[in-house]
Amino acid sequence: MSKRIGVAVIGCGYWGMNYVRVFGELAETRVVVACDQRLDRLQEVVRRFPGVEPVTSISEMLKVTGVDAVVVCTNASTHYAVGRQCLEAGKHLLIEKPLTTIAEEAVELIELAGTNARLLMVGHTFVYNGGIRKVKEWMNKDGDQVYYLYSSRTNLGPIRHDVNALWDLAPHDVAIFNYLLDSTPEWVSAIGVKVLRNCREDVGFISLGYPGNVVGHVHVSWADPHKAREVVVVASHRRIVFNDLNGTEPVRVFAKGVRPADPEPTNYREYRFPTSHSYILRPHVEIGEPLKNQCRHFIECIAKKAQPLTGGHEGLEVVRVLQAVDRSIALGGAPVEISRNGYYYQQKSA
Ligand SMILES: NC(=O)c1ccc[n+]([C@@H]2O[C@H](COP(=O)([O-])OP(=O)(O)OC[C@H]3O[C@@H](n4cnc5c(N)ncnc54)[C@H](O)[C@@H]3O)[C@@H](O)[C@H]2O)c1
């Protein structure tokens, strides 16, 4: 077998510990070093994964030999600075979502990765989820026309202290919608609410305008006692529901839809909107760990020098949308246009 790719994980909190486990399980990789500022997290790494070297700083991590690739799983506001250091040191990079919190910084990382011929990938984990893949498969069947999509990502916390609930949760939904529709939004309109008075928005409602008049809506909350992780696609022939909390049947297809009325009806009956019959399908979904699929894709792309499905550009698109969301919230929910040929946004003209 060829040499295993050496991986470092920076940020071994709740989510980063999963990366240490997954890269330790894959045959093609080995976790060389784990980096965290918190000693209790490093003690947990050492207890669960003997052989992984614990370090408390990035400069120490960069001195350890045998590291080819780095996972950045620190708090969102640190992604750019930490990621930049790793790219400058010549490492391949997998950064958790959101790629950065400022679009210009995402562009810098993309350019740096290009200059140094290193892979840059973002952890849009749901793109590697068998359920979301199944939804996409069903969306494109027999000329079905997508009308709109919506998602709910609610729970009681966990509350973050560097970004609001929209930056924390909605990157998942925007990445999912972009992937499902093979496009990016042209405008957004968003409302954010600070119900918990913790100085940042803990509840958000985002509308997204995609090409072809397809509208997406995302609801996120840290303050809802009902945990939801759901994406719904409504199309002319069917309604497709992905429920990430249903471990056995995450996707349901409701084969019932309504098509637009005939534009030139010859009699009254044709004014009625034609509907189709209803039956429910529970398509088989390959149950595998999405994070493991994502990590496998990362190392395959390194080995083949291929572009990842969720590379820097896909990460940048999501950051641009979230920045436009911030702008819309500041404007009291006014629609904000996202420029097609740049990463700047401006207020949508009336
Ligand atoms: N893809 C997903 O499904 C998913 C799920 C959860 C979290 N995340 C993302 O993962 C990231 C981490 O989330 P979390 O829930 O694990 O947070 P967390 O607070 O539990 O862990 C973050 C860890 O990073 C460490 N850290 C921060 N800055 C550091 C630095 N400069 N050097 C070394 N260590 C540093 C902290 O000490 C902490 O232990 C976030 O970007 C979050 O958005 C993604």
Coordinates of C-alpha atoms and ligand atoms in Angstrom, one line a residue:
M1 CA 0.0 0.0 0.0
S2 CA 1.2 3.5 -0.8
K3 CA 2.1 5.9 2.0
R4 CA -0.8 7.0 4.2
I5 CA -1.7 10.7 4.1
G6 CA -0.8 12.4 7.4
V7 CA -3.6 14.5 8.9
A8 CA -3.6 17.2 11.6
V9 CA -6.9 18.3 13.2
I10 CA -7.0 21.8 14.6
G11 CA -10.0 22.3 17.0
C12 CA -10.9 19.1 18.8
G13 CA -14.2 20.3 20.3
Y14 CA -17.6 18.6 19.8
W15 CA -17.2 18.3 16.0
G16 CA -13.4 18.1 15.6
M17 CA -13.3 14.9 17.7
N18 CA -15.3 13.2 14.9
Y19 CA -12.6 14.1 12.4
V20 CA -9.9 12.6 14.6
R21 CA -12.0 9.4 14.7
V22 CA -12.9 9.3 11.0
F23 CA -9.4 10.0 9.7
G24 CA -8.1 7.4 12.1
E25 CA -10.6 4.8 10.7
L26 CA -9.8 5.4 7.0
A27 CA -7.2 3.0 5.6
E28 CA -5.6 5.8 3.5
T29 CA -4.9 8.2 6.3
R30 CA -3.5 8.5 9.8
V31 CA -4.0 11.3 12.3
V32 CA -0.5 12.5 13.2
V33 CA -1.3 15.4 15.5
A34 CA -4.3 17.0 17.2
C35 CA -4.2 20.7 18.1
D36 CA -6.5 22.5 20.6
Q37 CA -6.0 25.4 23.0
R38 CA -8.0 23.5 25.6
L39 CA -6.1 20.9 27.6
D40 CA -9.3 19.0 28.5
R41 CA -10.0 18.4 24.8
L42 CA -6.4 17.2 24.2
Q43 CA -6.6 14.8 27.2
E44 CA -9.8 13.4 25.6
V45 CA -8.0 12.9 22.3
V46 CA -5.1 11.1 24.0
R47 CA -7.5 8.9 26.0
R48 CA -9.5 7.9 22.9
F49 CA -6.9 7.9 20.2
P50 CA -3.5 6.8 21.6
G51 CA -0.6 7.6 19.2
V52 CA -2.0 11.0 18.2
E53 CA 0.4 13.8 19.3
P54 CA -1.4 16.5 21.2
V55 CA -0.2 20.2 20.8
T56 CA -1.7 23.4 22.0
S57 CA -0.7 25.8 19.2
I58 CA -0.7 26.0 15.5
S59 CA 3.0 26.9 15.3
E60 CA 3.8 23.7 17.3
M61 CA 1.5 21.7 15.0
L62 CA 3.3 23.0 11.9
K63 CA 6.7 21.8 13.2
V64 CA 5.5 18.2 13.5
T65 CA 6.8 16.1 10.6
G66 CA 4.6 13.9 8.4
V67 CA 1.6 16.2 8.1
D68 CA 0.2 16.5 4.5
A69 CA -3.3 17.8 5.2
V70 CA -5.0 19.8 7.9
V71 CA -8.6 19.9 9.1
V72 CA -9.6 23.3 10.5
C73 CA -12.5 22.7 13.0
T74 CA -12.2 25.7 15.1
N75 CA -14.8 28.4 15.7
A76 CA -16.1 30.0 12.5
S77 CA -14.6 33.4 13.1
T78 CA -11.0 31.9 13.2
H79 CA -11.3 29.8 10.0
Y80 CA -9.6 32.4 7.8
A81 CA -6.6 33.1 10.0
V82 CA -6.0 29.5 10.9
G83 CA -6.6 28.3 7.3
R84 CA -4.2 30.9 5.9
Q85 CA -1.3 29.7 8.2
C86 CA -1.8 26.1 7.0
L87 CA -1.9 26.9 3.3
E88 CA 1.2 29.1 3.7
A89 CA 2.9 26.1 5.3
G90 CA 2.0 24.1 2.2
K91 CA -0.7 21.9 3.6
H92 CA -3.9 20.6 1.9
L93 CA -6.8 22.1 3.7
L94 CA -10.3 21.0 4.8
I95 CA -12.1 23.8 6.6
E96 CA -15.4 23.4 8.4
K97 CA -18.4 25.5 7.3
P98 CA -18.6 28.5 6.9
L99 CA -15.4 28.7 4.9
T100 CA -14.8 32.2 6.3
T101 CA -17.0 35.0 7.6
I102 CA -16.0 37.5 5.0
A103 CA -16.1 36.9 1.2
E104 CA -12.8 38.7 0.5
E105 CA -11.1 36.3 2.9
A106 CA -12.6 33.3 1.2
V107 CA -11.2 34.6 -2.1
E108 CA -7.7 35.0 -0.5
L109 CA -7.8 31.4 0.6
I110 CA -8.9 30.2 -2.9
E111 CA -6.0 32.2 -4.5
L112 CA -3.5 31.0 -2.0
A113 CA -4.5 27.4 -2.5
G114 CA -4.2 27.9 -6.2
T115 CA -0.7 29.5 -6.0
N116 CA 0.6 26.8 -3.7
A117 CA -1.1 24.0 -5.7
R118 CA -2.9 22.8 -2.6
L119 CA -6.4 21.4 -2.2
L120 CA -9.0 23.6 -0.5
M121 CA -12.2 22.0 0.5
V122 CA -15.1 23.1 2.8
G123 CA -17.1 20.8 5.1
H124 CA -20.5 21.2 3.5
T125 CA -21.3 17.8 5.0
F126 CA -24.9 17.4 3.8
V127 CA -23.7 17.3 0.2
Y128 CA -22.1 13.9 1.2
N129 CA -25.3 12.7 2.9
G130 CA -27.1 9.8 1.1
G131 CA -30.5 11.3 1.9
I132 CA -29.7 14.6 0.2
R133 CA -28.2 12.7 -2.8
K134 CA -31.5 10.8 -3.0
V135 CA -33.5 14.0 -3.0
K136 CA -31.5 15.3 -5.9
E137 CA -32.0 12.0 -7.8
W138 CA -35.8 12.4 -7.4
M139 CA -35.9 16.1 -8.2
N140 CA -34.7 15.4 -11.7
K141 CA -37.1 12.6 -12.6
D142 CA -39.5 12.8 -15.6
G143 CA -39.3 16.5 -16.2
D144 CA -40.4 17.5 -12.7
Q145 CA -40.4 21.3 -12.3
V146 CA -39.2 22.6 -8.9
Y147 CA -41.5 25.3 -7.5
Y148 CA -39.8 26.0 -4.2
L149 CA -37.8 24.6 -1.3
Y150 CA -37.8 25.1 2.4
S151 CA -35.9 23.9 5.4
S152 CA -36.0 23.9 9.2
R153 CA -33.0 23.6 11.4
T154 CA -34.1 24.3 14.9
N155 CA -33.2 23.2 18.5
L156 CA -32.5 24.6 21.9
G157 CA -28.9 25.7 21.2
P158 CA -26.1 24.9 21.2
I159 CA -25.4 28.6 21.3
R160 CA -22.2 29.9 19.8
H161 CA -20.3 33.0 21.1
D162 CA -18.7 34.2 17.9
V163 CA -21.4 34.0 15.2
N164 CA -25.2 34.2 15.2
A165 CA -27.6 31.3 14.5
L166 CA -27.8 32.2 10.8
W167 CA -24.1 32.0 10.3
D168 CA -24.0 28.8 12.4
L169 CA -26.8 26.9 10.9
A170 CA -27.9 28.3 7.6
P171 CA -24.6 27.5 5.7
H172 CA -25.9 23.9 5.7
D173 CA -29.2 24.8 4.1
V174 CA -27.7 27.3 1.5
A175 CA -25.1 24.6 0.5
I176 CA -27.9 22.0 0.2
F177 CA -30.1 24.3 -1.9
N178 CA -27.2 25.3 -4.1
Y179 CA -26.3 21.6 -4.6
L180 CA -29.9 20.5 -5.3
L181 CA -30.5 23.3 -7.8
D182 CA -27.1 23.5 -9.3
S183 CA -27.2 27.2 -9.0
T184 CA -26.7 30.1 -6.5
P185 CA -29.2 32.7 -5.3
E186 CA -29.6 36.0 -7.0
W187 CA -31.1 37.8 -4.0
V188 CA -31.9 37.2 -0.3
S189 CA -34.2 38.8 2.2
A190 CA -33.8 38.0 5.9
I191 CA -35.1 38.7 9.3
G192 CA -33.0 37.9 12.4
V193 CA -34.4 38.1 16.0
K194 CA -32.5 38.2 19.3
V195 CA -35.0 36.4 21.6
L196 CA -32.4 35.2 24.1
R197 CA -30.8 38.6 24.5
N198 CA -27.3 37.2 24.0
C199 CA -26.3 40.1 21.7
R200 CA -26.6 38.2 18.5
E201 CA -29.5 36.8 16.4
D202 CA -30.6 33.4 17.7
V203 CA -33.6 33.0 15.3
G204 CA -33.6 33.6 11.6
F205 CA -35.9 33.5 8.6
I206 CA -34.2 33.7 5.2
S207 CA -35.8 33.8 1.7
L208 CA -33.5 33.1 -1.3
G209 CA -34.3 33.8 -4.9
Y210 CA -32.8 31.4 -7.3
P211 CA -32.8 31.6 -11.1
G212 CA -36.1 30.6 -12.8
N213 CA -38.2 32.1 -10.0
V214 CA -37.4 29.2 -7.7
V215 CA -37.6 30.4 -4.1
G216 CA -36.0 28.9 -1.1
H217 CA -36.8 29.5 2.5
V218 CA -34.6 28.7 5.5
H219 CA -35.7 28.8 9.2
V220 CA -33.0 28.5 11.8
S221 CA -33.3 28.7 15.6
W222 CA -31.4 28.1 18.8
A223 CA -34.5 28.8 20.8
D224 CA -37.0 26.2 19.6
P225 CA -37.8 23.3 21.9
H226 CA -38.6 21.2 18.8
K227 CA -35.5 19.8 17.1
A228 CA -35.9 19.8 13.4
R229 CA -33.5 19.0 10.6
E230 CA -35.8 18.9 7.5
V231 CA -35.6 19.9 3.9
V232 CA -38.7 19.9 1.6
V233 CA -38.7 20.3 -2.1
V234 CA -42.1 21.1 -3.7
A235 CA -42.2 20.3 -7.5
S236 CA -44.9 19.9 -10.1
H237 CA -45.2 16.1 -9.8
R238 CA -44.1 15.4 -6.3
R239 CA -43.1 16.7 -2.8
I240 CA -39.8 15.3 -1.5
V241 CA -39.0 15.4 2.2
F242 CA -35.7 14.8 3.8
N243 CA -35.7 14.3 7.5
D244 CA -32.3 13.9 8.9
L245 CA -33.7 12.8 12.3
N246 CA -35.3 9.7 10.7
G247 CA -32.5 7.2 10.8
T248 CA -34.4 4.4 8.9
E249 CA -36.4 6.3 6.2
P250 CA -34.8 9.8 5.9
V251 CA -36.5 10.5 2.5
R252 CA -40.1 10.3 1.6
V253 CA -41.6 11.1 -1.8
F254 CA -45.2 12.2 -1.9
A255 CA -46.2 11.6 -5.5
K256 CA -48.8 14.3 -5.7
G257 CA -48.5 17.6 -7.3
V258 CA -50.3 20.4 -9.1
R259 CA -49.4 21.8 -12.5
P260 CA -50.0 25.4 -13.6
A261 CA -53.4 26.1 -15.1
D262 CA -53.8 26.2 -18.9
P263 CA -52.9 29.8 -20.0
E264 CA -55.8 29.8 -22.6
P265 CA -58.6 27.6 -21.2
T266 CA -61.4 26.7 -23.6
N267 CA -63.9 25.9 -20.8
Y268 CA -64.4 26.4 -17.1
R269 CA -63.0 23.0 -16.1
E270 CA -59.6 23.9 -17.5
Y271 CA -59.4 26.8 -15.1
R272 CA -58.9 24.2 -12.4
F273 CA -55.3 23.3 -11.7
P274 CA -54.6 19.7 -12.7
T275 CA -53.5 17.6 -9.8
S276 CA -52.0 14.1 -9.9
H277 CA -52.8 11.1 -7.7
S278 CA -51.1 10.5 -4.4
Y279 CA -48.9 7.7 -3.2
I280 CA -46.0 7.8 -0.8
L281 CA -42.6 6.2 -1.6
R282 CA -39.8 5.6 0.8
P283 CA -36.8 5.2 -1.5
H284 CA -33.9 3.2 -0.2
V285 CA -31.1 5.4 1.1
E286 CA -27.6 4.1 1.5
I287 CA -27.0 4.7 5.2
G288 CA -23.4 5.7 5.6
E289 CA -21.7 8.3 7.7
P290 CA -21.7 11.6 5.7
L291 CA -18.6 12.9 7.4
K292 CA -16.7 9.8 6.4
N293 CA -17.9 10.2 2.8
Q294 CA -16.7 13.8 2.9
C295 CA -13.3 12.8 4.3
R296 CA -12.9 10.0 1.8
H297 CA -13.7 12.5 -1.0
F298 CA -11.1 14.9 0.4
I299 CA -8.3 12.3 0.2
E300 CA -9.4 11.1 -3.2
C301 CA -9.2 14.6 -4.5
I302 CA -5.7 15.0 -3.0
A303 CA -4.5 11.8 -4.6
K304 CA -6.1 12.6 -8.0
K305 CA -5.4 16.3 -7.9
A306 CA -9.1 16.7 -8.6
Q307 CA -11.5 19.5 -7.8
P308 CA -13.7 18.7 -4.8
L309 CA -17.5 18.8 -5.0
T310 CA -17.4 21.4 -2.2
G311 CA -14.2 23.4 -2.9
G312 CA -13.3 27.0 -2.2
H313 CA -15.7 28.4 -4.8
E314 CA -18.7 26.5 -3.3
G315 CA -17.6 27.8 0.1
L316 CA -17.3 31.3 -1.2
E317 CA -20.9 31.2 -2.6
V318 CA -22.3 30.3 0.8
V319 CA -20.3 33.1 2.5
R320 CA -21.5 35.6 0.0
V321 CA -25.1 34.6 0.7
L322 CA -24.6 34.9 4.5
Q323 CA -23.0 38.3 4.1
A324 CA -26.0 39.4 2.1
V325 CA -28.2 38.0 4.8
D326 CA -26.4 40.3 7.3
R327 CA -27.0 43.2 5.1
S328 CA -30.7 42.4 4.6
I329 CA -31.2 42.0 8.4
A330 CA -29.6 45.5 8.9
L331 CA -32.1 46.8 6.3
G332 CA -35.0 45.4 8.2
G333 CA -35.5 42.5 5.8
A334 CA -35.2 44.4 2.5
P335 CA -34.2 42.2 -0.5
V336 CA -30.4 42.4 -1.2
E337 CA -29.1 41.4 -4.6
I338 CA -26.1 39.2 -4.9
S339 CA -23.9 40.3 -7.8
R340 CA -23.3 37.6 -10.4
N341 CA -19.8 38.6 -11.5
G342 CA -18.2 39.4 -8.2
Y343 CA -18.5 38.7 -4.5
Y344 CA -20.0 42.0 -3.6
Y345 CA -23.7 42.6 -3.0
Q346 CA -25.9 45.6 -3.3
Q347 CA -29.4 46.5 -2.4
K348 CA -31.9 45.1 -4.8
S349 CA -33.4 47.8 -6.9
A350 CA -37.2 48.3 -6.6
Ligands
LIG1 N1 -20.5 20.1 9.3 C1 -21.2 19.9 10.4 O1 -22.2 19.2 10.4 C2 -20.8 20.6 11.7 C3 -21.4 20.3 12.9 C4 -20.9 21.0 14.0 C5 -20.0 22.0 13.9 N2 -19.5 22.3 12.7 C6 -18.4 23.3 12.6 O2 -17.3 22.9 13.2 C7 -16.6 24.0 13.8 C8 -16.3 23.7 15.3 O3 -17.6 23.5 15.9 P1 -17.7 22.7 17.3 O4 -19.1 22.5 17.6 O5 -16.8 21.6 17.4 O6 -17.2 23.9 18.3 P2 -16.4 23.7 19.7 O7 -16.5 25.0 20.4 O8 -17.0 22.5 20.5 O9 -14.9 23.4 19.3 C9 -14.0 24.3 18.8 C10 -12.7 24.0 19.3 O10 -11.7 24.8 18.6 C11 -10.7 25.1 19.6 N3 -10.0 26.3 19.0 C12 -10.5 27.5 18.7 N4 -9.5 28.3 18.2 C13 -8.4 27.6 18.2 C14 -7.0 27.8 17.8 N5 -6.6 29.0 17.2 N6 -6.1 26.9 17.9 C15 -6.4 25.7 18.5 N7 -7.7 25.4 18.9 C16 -8.6 26.3 18.7 C17 -11.4 25.4 20.8 O11 -10.6 25.4 22.0 C18 -12.5 24.3 20.8 O12 -12.1 23.2 21.6 C19 -17.4 25.2 13.6 O13 -16.9 25.9 12.4 C20 -18.8 24.7 13.2 O14 -19.5 25.5 12.4 C21 -19.8 21.6 11.6

